[in-house]
Structures are given as C-alpha cells and as structure tokens.
XYZ file of C-alpha atoms in Angstrom:
514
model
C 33.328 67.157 333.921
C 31.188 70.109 334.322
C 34.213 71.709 336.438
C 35.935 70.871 333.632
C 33.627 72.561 331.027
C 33.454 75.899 334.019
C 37.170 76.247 334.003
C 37.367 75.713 330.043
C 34.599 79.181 330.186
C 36.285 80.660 332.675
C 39.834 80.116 330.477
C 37.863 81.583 327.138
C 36.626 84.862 329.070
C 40.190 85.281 329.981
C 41.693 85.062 326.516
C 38.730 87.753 325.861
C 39.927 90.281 328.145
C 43.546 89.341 327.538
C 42.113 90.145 323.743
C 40.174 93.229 324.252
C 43.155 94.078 326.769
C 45.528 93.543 324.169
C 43.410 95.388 321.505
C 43.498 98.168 323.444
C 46.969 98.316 323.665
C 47.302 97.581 320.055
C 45.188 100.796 319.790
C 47.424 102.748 321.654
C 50.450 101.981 320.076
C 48.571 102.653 316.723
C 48.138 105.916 317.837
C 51.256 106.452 318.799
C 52.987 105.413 315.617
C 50.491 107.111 313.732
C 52.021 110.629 315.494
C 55.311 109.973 314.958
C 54.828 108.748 310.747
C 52.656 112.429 310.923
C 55.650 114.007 311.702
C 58.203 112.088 309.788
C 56.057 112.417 306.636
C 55.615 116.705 307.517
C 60.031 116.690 307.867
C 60.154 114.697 304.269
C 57.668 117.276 303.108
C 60.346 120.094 303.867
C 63.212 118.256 303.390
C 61.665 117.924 299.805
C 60.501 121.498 299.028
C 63.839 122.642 300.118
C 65.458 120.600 297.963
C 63.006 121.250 294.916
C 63.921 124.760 296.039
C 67.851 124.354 295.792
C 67.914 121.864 292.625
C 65.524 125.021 290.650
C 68.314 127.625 291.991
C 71.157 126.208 290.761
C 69.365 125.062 287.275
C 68.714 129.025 287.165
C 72.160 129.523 287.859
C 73.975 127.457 285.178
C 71.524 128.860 282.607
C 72.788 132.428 283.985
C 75.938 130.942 283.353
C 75.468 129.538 280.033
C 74.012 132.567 278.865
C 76.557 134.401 279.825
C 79.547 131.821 278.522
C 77.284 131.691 275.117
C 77.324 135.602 274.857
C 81.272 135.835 275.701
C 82.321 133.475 272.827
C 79.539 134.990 270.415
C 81.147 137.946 271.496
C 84.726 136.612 270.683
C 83.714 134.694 267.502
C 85.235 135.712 264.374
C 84.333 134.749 260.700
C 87.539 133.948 258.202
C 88.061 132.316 254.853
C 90.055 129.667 254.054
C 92.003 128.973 250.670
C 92.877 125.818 249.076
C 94.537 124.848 246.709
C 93.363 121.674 244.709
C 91.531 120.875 248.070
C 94.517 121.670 250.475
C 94.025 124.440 252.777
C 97.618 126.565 252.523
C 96.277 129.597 254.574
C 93.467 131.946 255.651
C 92.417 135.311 255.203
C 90.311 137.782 256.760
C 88.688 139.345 253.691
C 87.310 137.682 250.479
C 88.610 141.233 248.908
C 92.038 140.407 249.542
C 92.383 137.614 247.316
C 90.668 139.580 244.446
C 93.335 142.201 245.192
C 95.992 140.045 244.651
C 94.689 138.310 241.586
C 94.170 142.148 239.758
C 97.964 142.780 241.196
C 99.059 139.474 239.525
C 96.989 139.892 236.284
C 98.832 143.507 236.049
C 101.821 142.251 236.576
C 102.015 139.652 234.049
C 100.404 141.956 231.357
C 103.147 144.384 232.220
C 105.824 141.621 231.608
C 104.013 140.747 228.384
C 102.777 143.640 226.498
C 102.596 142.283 223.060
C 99.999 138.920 224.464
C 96.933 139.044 226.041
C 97.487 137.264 229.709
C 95.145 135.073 231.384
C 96.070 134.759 235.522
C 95.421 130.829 236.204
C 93.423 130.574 239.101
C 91.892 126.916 238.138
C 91.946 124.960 241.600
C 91.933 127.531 244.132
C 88.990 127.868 246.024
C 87.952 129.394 249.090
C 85.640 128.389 251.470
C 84.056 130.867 254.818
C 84.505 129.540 257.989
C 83.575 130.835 261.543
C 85.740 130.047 265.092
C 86.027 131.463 268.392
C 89.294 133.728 267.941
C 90.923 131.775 265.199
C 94.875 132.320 264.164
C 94.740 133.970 260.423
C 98.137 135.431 259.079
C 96.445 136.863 255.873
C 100.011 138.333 254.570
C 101.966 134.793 255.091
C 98.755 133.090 252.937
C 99.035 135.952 250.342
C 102.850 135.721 250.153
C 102.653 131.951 249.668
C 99.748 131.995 247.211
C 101.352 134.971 245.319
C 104.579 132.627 244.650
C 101.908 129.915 243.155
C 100.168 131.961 240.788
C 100.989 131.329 237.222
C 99.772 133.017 233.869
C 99.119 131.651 230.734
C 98.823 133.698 227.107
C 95.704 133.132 224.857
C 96.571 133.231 221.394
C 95.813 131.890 218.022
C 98.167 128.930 216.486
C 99.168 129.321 212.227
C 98.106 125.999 210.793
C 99.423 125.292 207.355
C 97.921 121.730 205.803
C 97.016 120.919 209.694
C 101.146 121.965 210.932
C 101.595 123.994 213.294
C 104.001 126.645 212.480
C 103.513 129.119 214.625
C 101.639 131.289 217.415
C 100.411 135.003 216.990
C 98.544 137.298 219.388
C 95.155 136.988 217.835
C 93.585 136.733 214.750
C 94.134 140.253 213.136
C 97.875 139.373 213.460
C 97.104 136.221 211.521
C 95.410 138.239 208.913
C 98.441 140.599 209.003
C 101.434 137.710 209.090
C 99.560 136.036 205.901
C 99.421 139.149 203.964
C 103.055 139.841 204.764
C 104.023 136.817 203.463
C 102.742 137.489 200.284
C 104.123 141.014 200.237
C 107.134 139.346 201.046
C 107.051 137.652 197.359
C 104.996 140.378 195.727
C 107.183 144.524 197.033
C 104.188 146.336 197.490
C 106.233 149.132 195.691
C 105.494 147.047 192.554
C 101.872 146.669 193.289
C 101.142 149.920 194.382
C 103.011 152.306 191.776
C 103.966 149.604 188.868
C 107.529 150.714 188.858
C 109.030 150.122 185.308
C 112.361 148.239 184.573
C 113.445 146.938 181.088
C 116.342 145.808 179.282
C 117.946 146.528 176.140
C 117.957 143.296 173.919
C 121.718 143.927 173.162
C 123.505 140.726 173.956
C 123.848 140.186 177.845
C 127.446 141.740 178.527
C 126.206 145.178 177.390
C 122.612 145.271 178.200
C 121.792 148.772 179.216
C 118.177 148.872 181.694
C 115.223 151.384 179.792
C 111.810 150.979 181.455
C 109.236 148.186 181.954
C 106.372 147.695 183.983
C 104.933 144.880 186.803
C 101.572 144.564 187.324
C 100.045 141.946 189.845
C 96.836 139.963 188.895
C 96.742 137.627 191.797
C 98.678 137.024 194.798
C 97.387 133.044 197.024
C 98.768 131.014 198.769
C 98.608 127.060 197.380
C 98.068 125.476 201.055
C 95.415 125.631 203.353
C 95.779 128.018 205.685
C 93.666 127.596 209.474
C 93.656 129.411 212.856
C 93.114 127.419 215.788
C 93.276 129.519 219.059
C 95.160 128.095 221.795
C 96.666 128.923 225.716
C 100.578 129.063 225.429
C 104.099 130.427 227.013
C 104.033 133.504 226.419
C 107.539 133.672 224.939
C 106.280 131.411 221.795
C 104.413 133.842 220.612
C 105.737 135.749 217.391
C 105.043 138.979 216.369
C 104.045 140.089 212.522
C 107.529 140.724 211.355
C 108.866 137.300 213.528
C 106.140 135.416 212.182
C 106.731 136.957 208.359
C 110.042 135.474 209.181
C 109.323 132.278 209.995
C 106.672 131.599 207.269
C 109.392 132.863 204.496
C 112.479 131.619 205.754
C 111.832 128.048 206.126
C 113.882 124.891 207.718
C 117.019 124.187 205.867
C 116.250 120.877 204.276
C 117.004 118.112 200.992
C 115.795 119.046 197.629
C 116.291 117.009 194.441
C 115.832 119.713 191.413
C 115.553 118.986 188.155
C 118.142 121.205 185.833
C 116.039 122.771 183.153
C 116.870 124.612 179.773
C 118.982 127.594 180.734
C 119.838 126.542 184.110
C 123.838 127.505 185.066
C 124.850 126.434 188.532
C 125.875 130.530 189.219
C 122.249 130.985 187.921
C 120.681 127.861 190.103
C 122.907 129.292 193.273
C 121.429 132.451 193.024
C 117.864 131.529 192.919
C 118.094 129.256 195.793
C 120.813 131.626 197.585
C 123.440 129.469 198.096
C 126.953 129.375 196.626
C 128.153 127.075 193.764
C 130.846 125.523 196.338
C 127.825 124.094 198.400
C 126.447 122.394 194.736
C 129.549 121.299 193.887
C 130.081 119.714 197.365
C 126.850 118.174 197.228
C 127.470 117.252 193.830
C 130.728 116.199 193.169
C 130.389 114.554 189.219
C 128.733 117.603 187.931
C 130.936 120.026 185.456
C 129.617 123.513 184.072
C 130.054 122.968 180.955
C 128.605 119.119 181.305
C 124.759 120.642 182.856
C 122.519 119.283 180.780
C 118.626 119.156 180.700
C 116.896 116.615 182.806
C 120.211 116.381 185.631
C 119.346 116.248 189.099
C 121.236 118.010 191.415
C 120.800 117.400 195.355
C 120.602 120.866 196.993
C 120.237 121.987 200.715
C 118.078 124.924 200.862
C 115.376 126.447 203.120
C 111.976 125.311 202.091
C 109.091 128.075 203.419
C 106.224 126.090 204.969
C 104.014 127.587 202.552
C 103.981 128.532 198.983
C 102.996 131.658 197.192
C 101.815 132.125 194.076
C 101.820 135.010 191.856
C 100.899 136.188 188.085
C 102.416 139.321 187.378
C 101.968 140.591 183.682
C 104.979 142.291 182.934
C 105.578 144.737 179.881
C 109.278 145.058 178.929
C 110.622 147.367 176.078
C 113.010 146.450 173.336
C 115.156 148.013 171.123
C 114.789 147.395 167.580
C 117.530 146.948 165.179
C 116.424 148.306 161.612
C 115.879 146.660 158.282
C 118.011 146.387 155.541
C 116.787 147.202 152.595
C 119.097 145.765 150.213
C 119.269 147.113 146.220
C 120.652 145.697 143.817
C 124.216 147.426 141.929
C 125.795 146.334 139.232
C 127.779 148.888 139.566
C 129.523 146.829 142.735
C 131.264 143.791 142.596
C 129.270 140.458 143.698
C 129.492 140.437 147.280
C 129.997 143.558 147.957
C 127.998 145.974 149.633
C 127.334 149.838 150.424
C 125.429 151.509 153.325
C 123.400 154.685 151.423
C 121.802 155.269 154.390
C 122.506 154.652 157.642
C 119.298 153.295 159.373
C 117.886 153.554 163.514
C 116.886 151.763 166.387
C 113.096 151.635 167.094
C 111.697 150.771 170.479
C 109.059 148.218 171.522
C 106.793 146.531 173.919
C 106.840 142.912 175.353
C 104.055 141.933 177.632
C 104.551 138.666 179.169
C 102.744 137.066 182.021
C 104.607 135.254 184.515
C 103.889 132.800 186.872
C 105.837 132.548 190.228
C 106.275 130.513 193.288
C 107.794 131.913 196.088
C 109.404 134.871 193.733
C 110.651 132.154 191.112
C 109.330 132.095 188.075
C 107.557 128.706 186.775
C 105.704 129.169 183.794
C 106.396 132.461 181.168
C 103.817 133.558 178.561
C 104.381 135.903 175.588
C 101.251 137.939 174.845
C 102.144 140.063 172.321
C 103.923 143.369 171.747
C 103.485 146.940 170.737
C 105.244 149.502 168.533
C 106.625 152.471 170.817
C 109.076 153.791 167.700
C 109.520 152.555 164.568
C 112.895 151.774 163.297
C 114.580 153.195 160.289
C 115.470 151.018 157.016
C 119.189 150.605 156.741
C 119.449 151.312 152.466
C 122.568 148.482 151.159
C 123.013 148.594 147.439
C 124.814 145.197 147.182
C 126.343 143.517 144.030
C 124.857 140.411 141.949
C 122.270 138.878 144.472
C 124.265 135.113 145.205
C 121.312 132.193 146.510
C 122.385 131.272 149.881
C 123.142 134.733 151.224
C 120.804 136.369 153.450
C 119.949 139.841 153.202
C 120.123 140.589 157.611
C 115.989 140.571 157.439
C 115.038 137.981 159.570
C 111.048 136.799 159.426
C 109.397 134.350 161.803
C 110.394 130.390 161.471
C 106.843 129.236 162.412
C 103.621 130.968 161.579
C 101.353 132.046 164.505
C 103.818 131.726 166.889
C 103.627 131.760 170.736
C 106.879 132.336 172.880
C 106.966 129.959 176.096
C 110.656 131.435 176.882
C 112.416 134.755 176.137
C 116.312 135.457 175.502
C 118.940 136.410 177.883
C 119.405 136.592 181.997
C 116.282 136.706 183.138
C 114.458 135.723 186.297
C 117.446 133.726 187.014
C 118.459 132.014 183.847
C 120.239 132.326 180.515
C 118.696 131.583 177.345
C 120.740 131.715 174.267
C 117.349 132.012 172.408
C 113.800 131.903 171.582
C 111.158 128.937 172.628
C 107.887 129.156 170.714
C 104.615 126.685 170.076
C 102.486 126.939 167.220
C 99.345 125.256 165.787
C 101.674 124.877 162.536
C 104.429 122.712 163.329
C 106.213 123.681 159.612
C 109.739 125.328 160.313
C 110.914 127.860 157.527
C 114.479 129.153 157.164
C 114.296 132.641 159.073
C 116.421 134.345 155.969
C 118.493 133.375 153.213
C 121.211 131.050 153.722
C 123.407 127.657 153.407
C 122.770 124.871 156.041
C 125.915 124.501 157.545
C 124.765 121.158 159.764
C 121.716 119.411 159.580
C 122.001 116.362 162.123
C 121.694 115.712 166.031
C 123.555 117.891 168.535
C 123.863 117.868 172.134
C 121.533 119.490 174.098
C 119.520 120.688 170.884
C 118.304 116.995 169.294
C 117.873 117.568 165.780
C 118.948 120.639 164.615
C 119.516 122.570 161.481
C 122.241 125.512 161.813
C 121.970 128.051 158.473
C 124.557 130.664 157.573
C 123.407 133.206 156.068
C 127.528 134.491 154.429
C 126.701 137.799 156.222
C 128.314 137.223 159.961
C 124.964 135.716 161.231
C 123.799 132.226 161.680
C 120.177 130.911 162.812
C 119.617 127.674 164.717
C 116.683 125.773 164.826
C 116.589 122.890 167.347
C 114.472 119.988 168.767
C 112.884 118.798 165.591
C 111.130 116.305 164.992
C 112.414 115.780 161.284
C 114.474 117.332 159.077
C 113.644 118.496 155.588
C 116.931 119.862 154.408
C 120.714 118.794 154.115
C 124.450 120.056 154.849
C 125.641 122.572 151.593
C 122.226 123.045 150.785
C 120.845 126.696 149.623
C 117.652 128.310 150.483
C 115.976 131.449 149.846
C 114.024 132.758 152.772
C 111.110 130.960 154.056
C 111.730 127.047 152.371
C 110.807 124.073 154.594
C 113.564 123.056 157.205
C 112.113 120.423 158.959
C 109.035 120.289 161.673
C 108.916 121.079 165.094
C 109.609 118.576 167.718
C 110.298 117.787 171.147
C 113.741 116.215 170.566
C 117.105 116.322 172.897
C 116.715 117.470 176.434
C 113.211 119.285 175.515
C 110.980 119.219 178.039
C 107.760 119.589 175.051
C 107.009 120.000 171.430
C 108.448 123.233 170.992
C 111.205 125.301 168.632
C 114.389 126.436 169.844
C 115.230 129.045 167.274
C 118.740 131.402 168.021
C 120.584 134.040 166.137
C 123.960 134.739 166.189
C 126.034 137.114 165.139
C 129.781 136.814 164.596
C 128.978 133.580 166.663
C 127.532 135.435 169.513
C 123.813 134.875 170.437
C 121.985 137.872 170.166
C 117.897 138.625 171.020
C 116.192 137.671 168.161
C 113.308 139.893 169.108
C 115.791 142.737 167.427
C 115.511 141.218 164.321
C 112.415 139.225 163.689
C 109.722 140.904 161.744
C-alpha cells in the first residue's frame, strides 16, 4: 500500500516536471511566434502605407484628369437657340438677332407687296428656347430658309357694317369716314353743294322747253341705316380702297323689286330712273301695255339695290316764264265772238322754290314753297265783241284757295305730269275761268272729273273729286262751285288734279294761274 501511495508521489512529481518542462517549452514557442507575428504585422504595416500611398496617387490623378476633361469640353461648349414651331423644334440658330432680322425682312416685305394696308407679320406659335451642348450641329441658314417659307402676314383693318352686314373692309377708320362721305357725295355732286349751280326750265310744254337758270341748295345729306366699324385681321386683297369701296356701297347686288307705278310714271321714265331698258320691264312683265300703266300697278323689276340708303333735302328754286294777261274790252264795234289784239303783251319771269326729298338721287316727296316775281309780264289788250256766258277770257285764277302744290308739271326728276297736284285746308273747287263743262262724270285714271271749255282753244280739268257740283252743257262764269276735292281714281290722297290745255295739249299751268 504505502509503495503504492510512494509510486502514486513519485508519478505526480513527474507530471510536475513533465508540466513545468512543458511550460517551458510552451514559453519558448510563445516567444518564438510572438517574433515572427512582430514581423508579419511590421510587412502589413508597409504593405498598407504603400498602398494608402498608391490608392491617394491615382485619386490625384483622375481628378488631374477630370479637371482637365471638364476644362476641354467647357472649352468646346457652345450655347445655341432652338426654334419651334407650335412646340416642334424645325431648326437652330446661333444668334437670337437672326430671327429678329428675318422677321423685320419679312414685315418689309409684305408691306412692300401691300402698300395701301397696314401688315401685321404672324409670328403666333414660334418660340425659341437657349440651349447649351458640347459642339452642337446648327445650320442657322437651312432653319432661316425653312422658317422664312412659314411666315405668313395678315392685314389689320376696319370692316363697314351696315344694320350689323358686313359689306366691306377699308384700311382704317379715316377711310371709313372718307368711303361714307363719298357715298353721299355720290347722291349729292359736290359741284351742287359747293357753288349752287343754277338750272331751270321754261314752262313751255315739254317738246320745246328751252333750260334758263335755277338753283340747288342742300339742307341735309344722312344716311337712313346704321352705320358701325368693327376692326378686324383680313387677306389683304379684301380690302377696298375709297373709290372701290364708294363703289360697292352705291352700286349694289342686282336683285327683285316689286314697285308700285305712281301718278306720272311711263315705263321710258321708270327705265331711266332705275337704269335699265324698257325691254328688261317688258320681259319681266309681259301683260303690261304703255298706254294701259295705270296708278297702283306693280311691276317686278331687277335692279341693283345699294346696301344703304341716302337721304337728301335739297330746296331747289326754278324760274318760269310767264305768259301775260289778257285784258279783254268790250267792242261793239266787233261782231260777237270776235276779237282784236290792241296790244301785243310779254312774257314775265318767275321763281319756284320747291323742296325735295330724295333717296338715293330719286325723288320721294316734292314741296311747293312759294314763288317770287323776277319780271312782271305785260297785259295782252283784246277788245272782243258782245261778252257770251260760257267763254273764258284766257285769265286763269286758282281752283282752290290757299293752295299747296305736292307735284309740279312736266319731265321732271324722272316723270311726266300732265298737270298740277295741290292740298288745301278748303276743299271747295272753283272753275279756273269762264267756261262750259264739257264732261262731268268718272274717267279713267282721273275718278271724278269735271273737264270745262272755255270756247277759246283751252280746256281745264279738274280730277279726283270727291263730288261733283256741276253738269254736262252747263255755263259758268269764273270762280262758281265745281265740285270738292277728293281722293278718287288711282289717287294716292285727298288732293286736286287740275290741267290746262291748250288746243288739247297740256301746258304748265304755272304760266297762267294768277
């Protein structure tokens, strides 16, 4: 046992030494690897700085190189400008200036083509925008030829608007102003205005009317529509100059017209005032006859119809010739009947002023205002035989008292009037001179009428009435009742149509009435 226990000891103290022995050789190779980790760890440490060393070089380097690369294509970068139209690019240019350039060279062009409107270059959707690249392609003459080809030009004017239709285009609106007062000096010769020109007419009958001298004078000159400028952007073509616009205002579109035939109206006279021939009314109006025109008829026409309508009152003074009274004395030294001139007597000369209304140069409405002695006439002396009741003595006096002339005698202002029209407040008719009524009764065109003959060539007729007072073979002495005035026949009012004739030819009655 206790060699047991000794060798157990003995076995311990030899793991100790084996322990410490092994310790120390644990020791030893400690040390060793220690030495060589030293110097593995010292080669990292300069693999490492070298590295560090390298990596920071070449970092320097690309920057260098970056720098430089960044300088080059600053260097080589250029700036441009691009041009669209309505958001598509069609070129680019190397100067804003050069599209401004063109534009002015456009503009100047256009104006050049179109002296007589003011031009307005449309630029409307063509932008341009700056841009920058490194050496970019711009062909600034190909983008300038193509945009040049694309620019258009419009003309600004003002657009005629008569009762809201348009009727025309003019430059601006002084040419407006000008058109509209040449289309009244169209209806109203400013010769007329300006100098009051005279013209007159003789009041022998029609086929031997000689001209003496009469006056015009304007009061107003409008024109009935409304008349509006509206300015506007148009081809430059459509735009009309003063005389071209004159033209169009005055000349009208050829279109249908129903007119109503009025007294006096012949178709020569109704051709002439519309200015077409009397083949075109005939054609258009196949059942009317000359000689069958009565008042009231309508006749379809075809004639231009301006778009607007001016109106004019122009008084106009007109000078007759007077025939002279008869003074008629009693022979009995001369058969009854019979008659002798003692002395011969002369023509005197007076003035007619009328005012006129017109509409487009036709005359719609005529107003007598009264007249004035220029020469007196001379009394014819007649000794005549045994006065006979029922012959007149070729002294005519006024049929109605007061009275007011709507319509004169003759061809005028395009129609024929075989006599007087008058109105009065009295509506008593009174045999003009002595005479026998010939007819008392209705007649065409005149309604009830009353025709006296006076046994000395001349005859008085006195028509629309309303009654008659008198009957066929009766006698009267100047100034008995014939009837009252009326608005019978084709009358278009209560008026008297009161004629003269002589050897049965109407003749002015302004030559005779006293």
């Amino acid at each position: 046992m206790k060699g047991f226990k000794f060798m157990r000891r003995m076995g311990k103290l030899r793991n100790s030494d084996t322990a410490e022995s092994g310790a120390d050789v644990q020791q030893s190779h400690n040390f060793d690897h220690d030495s060589t980790h030293f110097h593995q760890e010292k080669g990292t440490r300069r693999f490492r700085r070298s590295w560090i060393l390298g990596a920071v070089g070449l970092v320097l380097l690309t920057t260098v190189l970056i720098g430089a690369e960044k300088k080059y294509v600053a260097a080589n970068t250029e700036t441009y400008y691009q041009v669209l139209v309505k958001g598509k690019e069609i070129g680019k240019l190397n100067d804003q200036a050069q599209l401004n350039q063109l534009y002015d060279k456009k503009q100047q062009e256009y104006q050049d083509k179109y002296p007589d409107s003011t031009m307005v270059l449309q630029t409307e959707g063509i932008t341009i925008k700056q841009e920058k690249a490194y050496k970019p392609e711009v062909d600034s003459e190909a983008t300038l030829n193509k945009l040049d080809g694309m620019l258009k030009a419009y003309a600004v004017g003002v657009q005629l608007m008569v009762d809201g239709k348009a009727v025309g285009i003019v430059k601006d609106q002084e040419t407006a102003n000008a058109v509209l007062e040449g289309v009244k000096n169209h209806y109203v010769p400013q010769t007329e205005v300006a100098t009051a020109s005279k013209l007159t007419r003789t009041a022998a009958s029609s086929s031997s009317a000689a001209k003496a001298k009469a006056a015009k004078q304007v009061e107003s000159v409008k024109i009935s529509e409304e008349v509006s400028i509206v300015p506007v952007k148009t081809d430059p073509n459509k735009v009309l100059d003063v005389k071209e616009a004159v033209k169009t205002l005055t000349d009208g579109k050829e279109a249908p017209l129903l007119y109503t035939v009025q007294e006096g109206d012949t178709i020569s006279g109704i051709a002439k005032r519309f200015e077409i021939t009397q083949k075109e009314i005939y054609s258009n109006n196949p059942d009317v006859k000359e000689l069958t025109l009565k008042i009231g008829d309508t006749l379809k026409l075809k004639v231009p119809q301006p778009d607007v309508t001016v109106v004019t009152v122009e008084q106009v003074s007109e000078q007759v010739v007077t025939e002279p009274e008869v003074i008629v004395r009693k022979s009995d030294q001369l058969p009854a009947g019979k008659s002798k001139v003692v002395r011969p007597g002369q023509t005197g000369l007076k003035e007619m002023q009328y005012r006129l209304t017109k509409k487009n140069g036709m005359v719609v409405q005529e107003e007598w205002l009264g007249q004035t002695v220029i020469k007196s006439s001379l009394p014819e002396v007649v000794y005549r035989g045994t006065k006979v009741v029922g012959e007149g003595t070729g002294m005519f006096s006024w049929p109605v008292s007061g009275a007011t002339l709507t319509s004169s005698f003759g061809e005028r202002w395009s129609r024929a009037h075989k006599g007087l029209d008058m109105v009065s407040g009295n509506r008593s008719i009174k045999a003009s001179d002595a005479g026998t009524v010939i007819f008392a009764g209705v007649k065409s065109g005149y309604g009830n009428v009353v025709i006296v003959d006076h046994r000395n060539g001349y005859e008085t007729y006195y028509g629309h009435l309303n009654s008659i007072s008198v009957s066929t073979g009766q006698r009267l002495e100047q100034g008995a009742k014939i009837g009252v005035m009326g608005n019978t026949g084709r009358s278009t009012g209560t008026h008297l149509h009161f004629e003269i004739r002589k050897n049965g030819t109407a003749v002015n009655p302004m030559k005779y009435l006293r």
